[in-house]
Coordinates of C-alpha atoms and ligand atoms in Angstrom, one line a residue:
X1 CA 132.6 78.6 -35.8
X2 CA 135.7 76.5 -35.8
X3 CA 138.2 77.3 -38.5
X4 CA 139.9 74.1 -39.9
X5 CA 143.7 73.5 -40.3
X6 CA 145.3 74.7 -43.3
X7 CA 144.7 72.7 -46.6
X8 CA 145.1 72.5 -50.2
X9 CA 141.9 70.9 -51.8
X10 CA 142.8 69.3 -55.3
X11 CA 139.9 68.9 -57.4
X12 CA 140.4 66.7 -60.4
X13 CA 137.6 67.0 -62.5
X14 CA 137.7 70.8 -61.1
X15 CA 135.8 72.5 -64.6
X16 CA 133.0 69.6 -64.6
X17 CA 129.4 69.8 -63.4
X18 CA 130.0 68.6 -59.8
X19 CA 132.8 70.9 -59.1
X20 CA 131.0 74.0 -60.5
X21 CA 127.5 73.2 -59.2
X22 CA 128.3 71.7 -55.8
X23 CA 131.7 71.7 -54.6
X24 CA 132.9 75.1 -55.3
X25 CA 129.8 76.8 -54.2
X26 CA 130.0 74.7 -51.1
X27 CA 133.6 75.8 -50.3
X28 CA 132.8 79.3 -51.0
X29 CA 129.9 79.3 -48.3
X30 CA 132.3 77.7 -45.7
X31 CA 135.0 80.3 -46.5
X32 CA 132.2 83.3 -46.1
X33 CA 131.4 81.8 -42.8
X34 CA 135.0 82.1 -41.9
X35 CA 135.8 78.3 -41.6
X36 CA 138.4 78.4 -44.1
X37 CA 141.8 79.8 -43.4
X38 CA 142.8 82.3 -46.1
X39 CA 146.1 80.5 -46.9
X40 CA 144.6 77.5 -48.1
X41 CA 144.1 76.9 -51.8
X42 CA 141.6 75.2 -53.9
X43 CA 143.2 73.9 -57.2
X44 CA 141.1 72.7 -60.0
X45 CA 142.5 70.2 -62.5
X46 CA 141.6 69.1 -65.8
X47 CA 143.0 68.5 -69.1
X48 CA 141.7 71.7 -71.0
X49 CA 144.5 74.5 -71.0
X50 CA 143.4 77.1 -68.8
X51 CA 144.9 79.8 -66.5
X52 CA 144.2 80.7 -62.9
X53 CA 142.2 83.9 -64.0
X54 CA 139.8 82.3 -66.5
X55 CA 139.3 79.4 -64.4
X56 CA 138.4 82.1 -61.6
X57 CA 135.9 83.6 -63.9
X58 CA 134.2 80.1 -64.4
X59 CA 134.1 79.8 -60.6
X60 CA 132.9 83.4 -60.1
X61 CA 129.9 82.8 -62.7
X62 CA 129.2 79.3 -60.9
X63 CA 129.0 81.1 -57.5
X64 CA 126.8 83.8 -58.9
X65 CA 124.6 80.9 -60.3
X66 CA 124.5 78.7 -57.4
X67 CA 125.0 80.9 -54.2
X68 CA 122.1 83.3 -53.6
X69 CA 123.2 86.8 -52.5
X70 CA 126.9 86.0 -52.4
X71 CA 129.1 89.2 -51.4
X72 CA 131.2 90.5 -54.3
X73 CA 134.0 91.4 -52.3
X74 CA 134.0 88.1 -50.2
X75 CA 133.6 86.3 -53.5
X76 CA 136.8 88.0 -54.7
X77 CA 139.0 87.3 -51.5
X78 CA 137.5 83.8 -52.0
X79 CA 138.9 83.5 -55.7
X80 CA 142.1 84.5 -54.6
X81 CA 142.5 81.2 -53.1
X82 CA 141.4 79.3 -56.2
X83 CA 144.0 78.2 -59.1
X84 CA 144.0 76.0 -61.9
X85 CA 146.5 73.2 -63.0
X86 CA 145.9 71.7 -66.3
X87 CA 146.9 67.8 -66.2
X88 CA 145.7 64.9 -68.2
X89 CA 145.2 62.1 -65.3
X90 CA 146.3 59.3 -68.1
X91 CA 149.5 60.9 -69.1
X92 CA 152.8 61.6 -67.0
X93 CA 153.5 65.1 -68.4
X94 CA 153.0 67.9 -66.1
X95 CA 152.7 65.6 -62.8
X96 CA 156.4 66.6 -61.8
X97 CA 155.4 70.3 -61.6
X98 CA 152.0 69.3 -60.2
X99 CA 154.5 67.3 -57.3
X100 CA 156.6 70.2 -56.8
X101 CA 153.8 72.6 -56.6
X102 CA 151.8 70.9 -53.8
X103 CA 155.1 70.0 -51.9
X104 CA 156.2 73.8 -52.0
X105 CA 153.3 74.1 -49.3
X106 CA 154.5 71.7 -46.7
X107 CA 152.5 71.0 -43.4
X108 CA 149.2 71.3 -44.7
X109 CA 146.3 68.9 -45.1
X110 CA 146.0 67.6 -48.7
X111 CA 142.8 66.7 -50.0
X112 CA 142.1 65.1 -53.6
X113 CA 138.8 65.0 -54.9
X114 CA 138.2 62.8 -57.5
X115 CA 135.5 64.4 -59.3
X116 CA 136.2 62.6 -62.5
X117 CA 134.5 59.2 -64.3
X118 CA 135.9 56.4 -62.0
X119 CA 137.5 55.0 -65.1
X120 CA 140.3 57.4 -64.1
X121 CA 140.4 56.7 -60.3
X122 CA 143.6 53.9 -60.8
X123 CA 145.5 56.5 -63.0
X124 CA 145.1 59.1 -60.8
X125 CA 145.8 57.1 -57.7
X126 CA 148.8 55.4 -59.2
X127 CA 150.4 59.0 -60.2
X128 CA 149.9 60.6 -56.7
X129 CA 151.5 57.4 -55.4
X130 CA 154.4 57.4 -57.6
X131 CA 154.8 61.2 -56.8
X132 CA 154.8 60.8 -53.2
X133 CA 151.6 62.6 -52.6
X134 CA 149.8 59.9 -50.5
X135 CA 151.6 60.3 -47.1
X136 CA 149.8 60.6 -43.8
X137 CA 148.5 64.1 -44.6
X138 CA 146.5 63.0 -47.7
X139 CA 143.0 62.3 -48.1
X140 CA 141.2 60.9 -51.2
X141 CA 137.5 61.7 -52.0
X142 CA 135.7 59.2 -54.2
X143 CA 132.2 59.7 -55.7
X144 CA 129.5 57.6 -56.7
X145 CA 129.3 55.3 -58.7
X146 CA 131.6 53.1 -56.7
X147 CA 131.3 50.2 -59.5
X148 CA 128.2 48.6 -61.1
X149 CA 128.5 45.5 -59.2
X150 CA 130.4 43.8 -56.5
X151 CA 133.1 42.7 -58.7
X152 CA 133.7 46.2 -60.4
X153 CA 133.3 47.9 -57.1
X154 CA 136.3 45.3 -55.5
X155 CA 138.4 46.6 -58.5
X156 CA 137.9 50.1 -57.7
X157 CA 138.6 49.8 -54.0
X158 CA 141.6 47.6 -54.7
X159 CA 143.0 50.3 -57.1
X160 CA 142.1 53.0 -54.4
X161 CA 143.8 51.0 -51.7
X162 CA 147.0 50.5 -54.0
X163 CA 147.8 54.0 -53.0
X164 CA 145.7 55.0 -50.0
X165 CA 145.2 53.3 -46.3
X166 CA 141.6 52.9 -45.8
X167 CA 141.9 55.7 -43.1
X168 CA 142.4 58.3 -45.9
X169 CA 139.8 57.2 -48.5
X170 CA 136.4 59.1 -48.1
X171 CA 133.7 57.7 -50.1
X172 CA 131.1 60.2 -50.2
X173 CA 127.4 60.0 -50.2
X174 CA 125.9 63.3 -49.6
X175 CA 122.9 62.1 -48.3
X176 CA 124.8 61.3 -45.3
X177 CA 125.8 65.1 -44.9
X178 CA 122.3 66.2 -44.7
X179 CA 121.1 68.1 -41.8
X180 CA 118.3 65.9 -41.2
X181 CA 120.2 62.7 -41.3
X182 CA 122.4 64.0 -38.5
X183 CA 119.0 64.9 -36.7
X184 CA 118.1 61.3 -37.0
X185 CA 121.1 60.6 -35.0
X186 CA 120.4 63.5 -32.4
X187 CA 116.7 62.2 -32.1
X188 CA 117.6 58.5 -31.8
X189 CA 120.6 58.9 -29.2
X190 CA 120.2 62.2 -27.7
X191 CA 116.7 61.6 -26.3
X192 CA 115.2 58.7 -24.2
X193 CA 112.0 58.9 -25.6
X194 CA 112.4 57.1 -29.0
X195 CA 115.0 54.4 -28.4
X196 CA 112.6 52.1 -26.4
X197 CA 109.8 52.5 -29.1
X198 CA 112.6 51.9 -32.0
X199 CA 111.7 48.1 -32.8
X200 CA 109.5 45.6 -34.0
X201 CA 107.1 45.8 -31.1
X202 CA 106.2 49.5 -31.8
X203 CA 107.1 50.2 -35.1
X204 CA 104.9 48.6 -38.0
X205 CA 107.0 49.9 -41.0
X206 CA 109.6 52.4 -42.6
X207 CA 109.1 54.0 -45.7
X208 CA 111.9 55.7 -47.8
X209 CA 111.3 57.7 -50.8
X210 CA 113.7 59.2 -52.9
X211 CA 111.6 61.1 -55.9
X212 CA 113.0 63.1 -58.6
X213 CA 110.8 65.1 -61.4
X214 CA 113.8 65.2 -63.7
X215 CA 114.3 62.5 -66.3
X216 CA 117.6 61.8 -67.9
X217 CA 119.2 65.3 -68.2
X218 CA 122.4 64.8 -69.9
X219 CA 123.4 61.3 -68.0
X220 CA 121.7 59.0 -70.7
X221 CA 124.7 57.3 -71.7
X222 CA 125.8 56.6 -67.9
X223 CA 122.1 56.0 -66.7
X224 CA 121.2 53.3 -69.5
X225 CA 123.9 51.1 -68.1
X226 CA 123.1 52.0 -64.4
X227 CA 119.2 52.4 -63.6
X228 CA 117.4 53.2 -60.5
X229 CA 118.6 50.5 -58.3
X230 CA 122.1 50.8 -58.7
X231 CA 122.2 54.6 -59.2
X232 CA 120.0 55.3 -56.1
X233 CA 119.4 52.2 -54.0
X234 CA 122.6 50.8 -53.7
X235 CA 123.8 53.7 -52.1
X236 CA 121.5 56.5 -50.9
X237 CA 118.5 54.6 -49.9
X238 CA 120.4 51.8 -48.2
X239 CA 122.5 54.4 -46.3
X240 CA 119.3 55.9 -45.1
X241 CA 118.0 52.5 -44.1
X242 CA 121.1 51.8 -42.3
X243 CA 120.8 55.2 -40.3
X244 CA 117.4 54.1 -39.3
X245 CA 118.0 50.5 -38.4
X246 CA 121.3 50.4 -36.8
X247 CA 121.7 49.7 -33.2
X248 CA 123.1 52.4 -31.0
X249 CA 127.0 52.8 -31.9
X250 CA 129.3 53.1 -28.8
X251 CA 130.5 56.5 -29.7
X252 CA 130.4 58.8 -32.8
X253 CA 133.6 57.5 -33.8
X254 CA 133.8 56.7 -37.4
X255 CA 134.2 52.9 -37.2
X256 CA 131.7 52.6 -34.5
X257 CA 129.0 53.9 -36.5
X258 CA 130.3 52.1 -39.6
X259 CA 130.7 48.9 -37.7
X260 CA 126.7 49.3 -37.0
X261 CA 125.7 50.1 -40.4
X262 CA 127.5 47.0 -41.9
X263 CA 125.8 44.8 -39.4
X264 CA 122.4 46.1 -40.9
X265 CA 123.7 45.6 -44.4
X266 CA 124.6 42.1 -43.7
X267 CA 121.6 41.4 -42.1
X268 CA 119.1 42.4 -44.9
X269 CA 117.0 39.7 -46.0
X270 CA 118.5 38.2 -49.5
X271 CA 116.0 39.0 -52.6
X272 CA 116.8 36.7 -55.5
X273 CA 115.0 34.8 -58.1
X274 CA 112.9 33.1 -55.3
X275 CA 111.5 36.2 -54.3
X276 CA 112.2 39.1 -56.4
X277 CA 109.1 39.2 -58.2
X278 CA 107.1 39.5 -55.0
X279 CA 109.4 42.0 -53.3
X280 CA 110.4 44.3 -56.1
X281 CA 108.8 46.2 -58.9
X282 CA 110.9 48.1 -61.7
X283 CA 109.5 50.6 -63.7
X284 CA 110.3 52.8 -66.8
X285 CA 108.6 56.0 -67.6
X286 CA 106.6 56.9 -70.6
X287 CA 105.6 60.3 -71.9
X288 CA 103.6 62.4 -69.6
X289 CA 103.4 65.7 -67.6
X290 CA 106.4 66.9 -65.5
X291 CA 106.8 70.1 -63.6
X292 CA 103.9 71.5 -65.6
X293 CA 104.7 70.7 -69.0
X294 CA 104.7 67.7 -71.5
X295 CA 107.7 65.2 -71.4
X296 CA 108.8 62.6 -73.5
X297 CA 109.3 59.0 -72.5
X298 CA 112.5 57.3 -71.3
X299 CA 112.9 55.7 -74.6
X300 CA 112.6 59.1 -76.6
X301 CA 114.8 60.7 -74.1
X302 CA 117.5 58.1 -74.6
X303 CA 117.2 58.2 -78.2
X304 CA 117.2 54.0 -78.6
X305 CA 114.0 51.9 -79.4
X306 CA 114.7 49.5 -76.5
X307 CA 116.0 49.4 -73.2
X308 CA 115.2 47.4 -70.0
X309 CA 116.7 49.8 -67.7
X310 CA 114.7 50.7 -64.6
X311 CA 113.9 54.5 -64.1
X312 CA 111.9 53.4 -60.7
X313 CA 112.2 50.8 -58.2
X314 CA 110.1 49.9 -55.3
X315 CA 111.5 47.0 -53.0
X316 CA 110.1 45.6 -49.8
X317 CA 113.1 45.0 -47.8
X318 CA 113.7 43.1 -44.4
X319 CA 116.4 43.3 -41.9
X320 CA 116.6 40.1 -40.5
X321 CA 117.6 40.5 -37.0
X322 CA 116.0 40.6 -33.5
X323 CA 115.3 44.5 -33.3
X324 CA 113.4 44.3 -36.6
X325 CA 111.9 41.1 -37.4
X326 CA 108.8 41.1 -39.3
X327 CA 109.2 45.2 -39.8
X328 CA 109.2 45.8 -43.4
X329 CA 111.3 48.6 -45.1
X330 CA 109.5 49.9 -48.2
X331 CA 111.9 51.9 -50.6
X332 CA 111.0 53.6 -53.7
X333 CA 112.8 55.7 -56.1
X334 CA 112.3 56.9 -59.4
X335 CA 112.7 59.5 -62.0
X336 CA 109.8 61.6 -63.6
X337 CA 107.7 61.4 -60.2
X338 CA 105.4 64.0 -59.3
X339 CA 107.4 65.6 -56.7
X340 CA 111.2 66.1 -55.7
X341 CA 111.2 64.8 -52.4
X342 CA 113.5 62.7 -50.1
X343 CA 112.1 61.2 -47.1
X344 CA 111.9 58.8 -44.3
X345 CA 108.6 57.8 -42.8
X346 CA 108.7 55.7 -39.5
X347 CA 105.1 54.5 -39.2
X348 CA 104.6 53.4 -35.5
X349 CA 101.8 50.6 -34.6
X350 CA 98.3 51.3 -34.2
X351 CA 97.2 51.8 -30.6
X352 CA 96.2 48.5 -29.1
X353 CA 92.5 49.6 -28.1
X354 CA 90.5 52.9 -28.6
X355 CA 88.7 54.2 -25.7
X356 CA 87.2 57.1 -28.1
X357 CA 83.6 57.1 -29.3
X358 CA 83.1 56.6 -33.2
X359 CA 82.1 60.2 -33.4
X360 CA 85.8 61.4 -32.2
X361 CA 87.0 60.1 -35.5
X362 CA 89.8 57.6 -36.4
X363 CA 93.1 57.4 -34.5
X364 CA 95.8 57.4 -37.1
X365 CA 98.9 55.9 -35.9
X366 CA 102.3 58.1 -35.0
X367 CA 104.4 59.0 -37.5
X368 CA 107.8 60.3 -37.6
X369 CA 108.8 61.9 -40.7
X370 CA 112.3 63.1 -41.9
X371 CA 112.4 65.2 -44.8
X372 CA 116.0 65.3 -46.3
X373 CA 114.5 67.7 -49.4
X374 CA 113.5 69.9 -50.6
X375 CA 112.5 71.5 -47.3
X376 CA 114.6 69.6 -44.4
X377 CA 112.8 68.9 -41.4
X378 CA 111.6 66.4 -39.1
X379 CA 107.8 66.2 -37.8
X380 CA 106.2 63.9 -35.5
X381 CA 102.5 63.2 -36.2
X382 CA 100.4 62.9 -32.9
X383 CA 97.0 62.6 -32.1
X384 CA 95.6 65.5 -29.9
X385 CA 92.0 66.5 -29.2
X386 CA 90.6 69.3 -31.8
X387 CA 90.6 72.6 -30.1
X388 CA 87.6 74.1 -29.1
X389 CA 84.1 73.4 -27.4
X390 CA 81.7 70.4 -28.2
X391 CA 82.5 66.7 -28.2
X392 CA 85.5 65.5 -28.3
X393 CA 87.0 65.0 -31.5
X394 CA 90.4 63.7 -32.4
X395 CA 92.8 65.4 -34.8
X396 CA 96.1 64.3 -36.1
X397 CA 99.0 67.2 -35.8
X398 CA 102.5 67.4 -36.3
X399 CA 105.2 68.6 -33.8
X400 CA 107.9 70.6 -35.8
X401 CA 111.1 69.0 -34.4
X402 CA 113.5 70.7 -36.6
X403 CA 113.7 74.2 -35.3
X404 CA 115.9 75.5 -38.0
X405 CA 113.4 78.3 -38.8
X406 CA 112.8 79.2 -35.3
X407 CA 116.6 80.0 -34.6
X408 CA 117.0 81.4 -37.9
X409 CA 119.7 79.0 -38.8
X410 CA 120.2 78.4 -42.6
X411 CA 120.5 74.6 -43.6
X412 CA 124.1 74.0 -44.9
X413 CA 124.3 72.2 -48.2
X414 CA 125.4 68.4 -47.5
X415 CA 128.8 69.2 -49.3
X416 CA 129.3 71.9 -47.2
X417 CA 129.5 69.7 -44.2
X418 CA 131.5 66.5 -46.0
X419 CA 134.1 68.7 -47.6
X420 CA 135.0 70.2 -44.4
X421 CA 134.7 66.9 -42.4
X422 CA 137.3 65.6 -45.1
X423 CA 139.8 68.2 -44.1
X424 CA 139.3 67.4 -40.5
X425 CA 139.9 63.9 -41.1
X426 CA 136.4 62.8 -39.7
X427 CA 135.3 59.7 -41.7
X428 CA 132.0 59.1 -39.7
X429 CA 129.6 60.4 -42.2
X430 CA 131.7 58.5 -45.2
X431 CA 131.1 54.8 -46.4
X432 CA 133.8 52.2 -45.5
X433 CA 134.9 49.9 -48.0
X434 CA 133.2 47.0 -46.6
X435 CA 129.7 48.8 -46.5
X436 CA 129.9 49.5 -50.2
X437 CA 130.8 45.8 -50.9
X438 CA 128.0 44.6 -48.6
X439 CA 125.7 46.7 -50.2
X440 CA 126.6 45.3 -53.7
X441 CA 126.5 41.8 -52.1
X442 CA 122.8 42.7 -51.5
X443 CA 121.9 44.1 -54.9
X444 CA 123.7 42.2 -56.9
X445 CA 121.3 38.9 -56.7
X446 CA 118.5 41.5 -57.4
X447 CA 120.0 42.5 -60.5
X448 CA 120.5 38.6 -61.4
X449 CA 117.0 38.0 -60.9
X450 CA 115.8 40.7 -63.1
X451 CA 118.2 39.5 -65.9
X452 CA 116.6 36.3 -65.7
X453 CA 113.2 37.3 -65.9
X454 CA 112.4 38.4 -69.5
X455 CA 109.5 40.7 -68.0
X456 CA 110.5 44.3 -69.0
X457 CA 110.2 47.0 -66.4
X458 CA 106.7 48.0 -65.9
X459 CA 105.7 51.3 -68.0
X460 CA 104.4 54.3 -65.9
X461 CA 103.0 57.6 -67.1
X462 CA 105.9 60.4 -66.3
X463 CA 104.3 62.6 -63.5
X464 CA 102.6 59.6 -61.7
X465 CA 103.9 57.5 -58.5
X466 CA 105.3 54.6 -60.8
X467 CA 103.5 51.6 -62.1
X468 CA 100.5 50.3 -60.3
X469 CA 102.5 47.3 -59.3
X470 CA 104.3 49.7 -56.7
X471 CA 101.2 50.3 -55.0
X472 CA 100.2 47.0 -54.9
X473 CA 103.4 46.0 -53.3
X474 CA 102.6 47.8 -50.2
X475 CA 98.8 47.8 -50.3
X476 CA 98.7 43.8 -50.2
X477 CA 100.4 44.3 -46.6
X478 CA 97.3 46.5 -45.7
X479 CA 99.6 49.7 -45.9
X480 CA 100.1 52.7 -48.1
X481 CA 102.5 54.9 -49.3
X482 CA 102.9 58.2 -47.3
X483 CA 101.4 60.7 -49.7
X484 CA 105.0 62.8 -50.2
X485 CA 103.9 65.2 -52.6
X486 CA 101.9 67.1 -49.9
X487 CA 103.9 69.6 -48.0
X488 CA 102.7 67.6 -44.5
X489 CA 105.9 66.0 -44.3
Ligands
LIG501 P1 131.7 65.9 -66.1 O1 131.0 67.2 -65.9 O2 131.7 65.1 -67.2 O3 133.2 66.3 -65.7 C1 134.4 65.8 -65.7 C2 135.6 66.4 -65.4 O4 136.6 65.5 -65.5 C3 135.9 67.5 -66.4 O5 136.4 68.6 -65.6 C4 136.9 66.9 -67.2 O6 137.6 68.1 -67.8 C5 137.5 66.4 -66.3 N1 138.6 65.2 -67.0 C6 138.1 64.3 -68.0 N2 138.9 63.5 -68.4 C7 140.1 63.9 -67.8 C8 141.5 63.4 -67.6 N3 141.9 62.3 -68.3 N4 142.6 64.2 -66.8 C9 141.9 65.1 -66.0 N5 140.8 65.6 -66.0 C10 139.9 64.9 -66.6 O7 131.5 64.9 -64.5 P2 130.7 65.4 -63.3 O8 129.4 65.6 -63.9 O9 131.2 66.6 -62.5 O10 130.9 64.2 -62.4 C11 132.3 64.0 -62.0 C12 132.1 62.6 -61.2 O11 131.1 62.4 -60.1 C13 131.4 61.3 -61.9 O12 132.2 60.1 -61.5 C14 130.2 61.4 -61.7 O13 129.4 60.3 -61.8 C15 130.1 61.7 -60.0 N6 128.8 62.3 -59.7 C16 128.6 63.5 -60.5 C17 127.2 64.2 -59.8 C18 126.5 65.4 -60.5 O14 125.9 66.1 -59.9 N7 127.2 65.9 -61.4 C19 126.5 63.7 -58.6 C20 127.1 62.4 -58.2 C21 128.3 61.7 -58.5 P3 138.5 67.8 -69.0 O15 137.6 67.3 -70.2 O16 139.1 69.3 -69.6 O17 139.7 66.8 -69.0

């Protein structure tokens, strides 16, 4: 495994949930695999007064909680590269020392991961610029949410751009770091088999499902202002749609890939007041059962008497271009659904004519199912003859195309891949500014249409697949949702 260049990774918000649950465990795993030069540093920054030692205690506990079978000696040597710097991003005090600290180690990549509320981005970026920490060796990483509509996303992007050149801005969408998403690129562009079929002549429709079993957790204040469309569709689901629908890029060069994704976003058929009612369904969960126990409804979780926030959304999207004309992309995502599963289903067309006797059974159309979580993998569903003597009966079987188990390879967490890509300066799996803005340009009219429609989100019982209108959305086209809670992905 190739060792990356020497770096300092500064995590603003280094004591927060994302840092402890995802970023630091991911860095530990890459360290344990020998990909990180030991002289590198990981510096957690937050306002709380803390010391290197007590911060290391927290990181040690986070690794124990989130990394299976971590080796105690390796954890200790990893912790030696972990430091803490107390700093308030909104105040000038301490920044000169911070600058001196970083500049004392010249000749290394500097990554600034803004794992804080977006309201701090401008304060952090301005100070990084004022202290000359935005040079050519710097990279800044920003997390979702990048705004709550086009106007606010533009403000954030402008704020970041005032300090960092776009070449140095890494907008992270961890779905793009998933092994299966990269496998989609390999399948499409590393084989001759799929690309001739990858169009409206051979593909009936595409389904993208991102289902969560959890409710609000501790994110009520944020979530009630966001909702499922902003929180999940604008970023994760649209990014996945782009990876399925884009034209072959000239290379895997970041801009070549991002140019193609941008074209898809710009080809999305607008959904607005005229068609939102038939092309979208929004729902909100009520009390029900989840993860084997009774759970309260959204309003009880939120502690408010009323809210029109969508905790579920289903959309019939269309990519209005030559390749995809007439192929619906059904998107659905929600909280308190029956299973935690993210998957893309490419449903091919029915065979044009069956030569089989009725006794052979029905011929199911081929399906390529890419599962992103929980068990990452790719399966191609094919018809074969049911083995054994007797008459010819057909059977649908999956061809497993992931092979990770066969090779005994463990699937890395998306953040492992993405964090090291930041150090490498590889922007391919990160969103460019114009992509984020194009995605908002498509989402904004849906939000506006919902706002003018006085109808509240449709209720659904926690532990079910959303409101019945979501089933109607696809069934009125003569199609059904793929059964995502079974393990037959
Ligand atoms: P969090 O748990 O609330 O952590 C926020 C961090 O920011 C803390 O370390 C906090 O420490 C620090 N902070 C707050 N004000 C500060 C200031 N003025 N100066 C310096 N540090 C300050 O948040 P989180 O869940 O980790 O999320 C971080 C960001 O990632 C958010 O934008 C969130 O939307 C996004 N995100 C999170 C997740 C996730 O799974 N958690 C997933 C996707 C995106 P002090 O209070 O000690 O300063």
